[in-house]
């Protein structure tokens, strides 16, 4: 697919979230150079895992850097959930949604506040950005590796591939439906851009550190032979002790998504990892190390190898 055999390799870059200064330092460390306002490398290309916007100090600047790299052919980018939100929020199709969903749109608007503030004197540029974001792919597959923002689910990837080869937001109908719960486009977007979740047992809920009470929890899609809730949980808040040891039912086991260890190397962002970057498994690496909030902006230097290694991470402290 996207491979260029003349290249030495690819540098896959995690969630930037408006940290433009950190991105400049990371690109320098990876030996990219700026020429006529565009960062490029003579023998490598960058691949952004999405979530360039929201939260950070220089959103518009970071977005423009990435956009120029993609437009000049020195980088690829897949959509993150934050870019999806931006497109959803800015598209006129949401006027048709039923009143209960209007609250959802107000929430989208509040998530986008930092980005909308940064573009408030650049409205034409903002509208142009939305058009540009709509032609980006929701996943990328190279000969040796794959990139998606949160989760590679073969069934949902195949559905996305059927719609403009994965550039799903090009399609007005797909976009309109993706905003409505329980539609197939909505399931594709939720799964690929936000990952897998599981229901808590009936009547149970969790109070997150953010003060929100939830009846679902985020799960790993890479556990080898999970037996209990504790084996699959993957979120900052964790589960109460009594639920950690609760066995997974046969039905829950069956519904768990598992990315096999025989599959191609997979790169994701999204998960706010902490500490020193390390691979999740031989064939899975997360590149989101919470670039805002004092975390790291992380890249992985990928060559032609099939097995991932901790030695290939490169990172800088965030802005
Ligand atoms: Mn993110």
mmCIF file of N, CA, C and O and ligand atoms in Angstrom, residues 15 17 50-51 55 81-82 149 270 272 288, ligand 1:
data_model
loop_
_atom_site.group_PDB
_atom_site.id
_atom_site.type_symbol
_atom_site.label_atom_id
_atom_site.label_comp_id
_atom_site.label_asym_id
_atom_site.label_seq_id
_atom_site.Cartn_x
_atom_site.Cartn_y
_atom_site.Cartn_z
ATOM 1 N N UNK A 15 0.574 11.358 19.824
ATOM 2 C CA UNK A 15 -0.353 12.490 19.961
ATOM 3 C C UNK A 15 0.409 13.784 20.286
ATOM 4 O O UNK A 15 1.057 13.861 21.331
ATOM 5 N N UNK A 17 -1.075 17.065 20.347
ATOM 6 C CA UNK A 17 -1.934 17.933 21.158
ATOM 7 C C UNK A 17 -1.388 19.352 21.323
ATOM 8 O O UNK A 17 -1.271 19.874 22.447
ATOM 9 N N UNK A 50 -2.347 10.832 14.836
ATOM 10 C CA UNK A 50 -3.552 11.629 15.059
ATOM 11 C C UNK A 50 -3.539 12.337 16.399
ATOM 12 O O UNK A 50 -2.609 12.184 17.191
ATOM 13 N N UNK A 51 -4.594 13.160 16.666
ATOM 14 C CA UNK A 51 -4.665 14.026 17.843
ATOM 15 C C UNK A 51 -3.533 15.064 17.837
ATOM 16 O O UNK A 51 -2.731 15.165 18.769
ATOM 17 N N UNK A 55 -6.005 20.899 23.657
ATOM 18 C CA UNK A 55 -5.251 20.862 24.922
ATOM 19 C C UNK A 55 -3.994 21.731 24.982
ATOM 20 O O UNK A 55 -3.794 22.448 25.926
ATOM 21 N N UNK A 81 -9.285 10.789 17.548
ATOM 22 C CA UNK A 81 -10.657 11.100 17.976
ATOM 23 C C UNK A 81 -10.872 12.608 18.093
ATOM 24 O O UNK A 81 -11.982 13.097 17.896
ATOM 25 N N UNK A 82 -9.804 13.365 18.392
ATOM 26 C CA UNK A 82 -9.974 14.824 18.495
ATOM 27 C C UNK A 82 -10.224 15.464 17.128
ATOM 28 O O UNK A 82 -11.018 16.398 17.020
ATOM 29 N N UNK A 149 -5.445 5.138 15.351
ATOM 30 C CA UNK A 149 -5.326 5.960 16.560
ATOM 31 C C UNK A 149 -5.466 5.154 17.854
ATOM 32 O O UNK A 149 -4.683 5.323 18.783
ATOM 33 N N UNK A 270 -3.341 7.671 21.750
ATOM 34 C CA UNK A 270 -4.601 7.703 22.488
ATOM 35 C C UNK A 270 -4.570 7.431 23.985
ATOM 36 O O UNK A 270 -5.378 7.977 24.710
ATOM 37 N N UNK A 272 -2.619 7.900 26.823
ATOM 38 C CA UNK A 272 -2.056 8.625 27.961
ATOM 39 C C UNK A 272 -1.111 7.771 28.804
ATOM 40 O O UNK A 272 -1.244 7.715 30.033
ATOM 41 N N UNK A 288 1.513 7.442 22.694
ATOM 42 C CA UNK A 288 0.977 8.585 23.439
ATOM 43 C C UNK A 288 1.496 8.532 24.869
ATOM 44 O O UNK A 288 1.086 7.677 25.653
HETATM 45 MN MN1 LIG B 1 -4.926 11.963 22.390
#
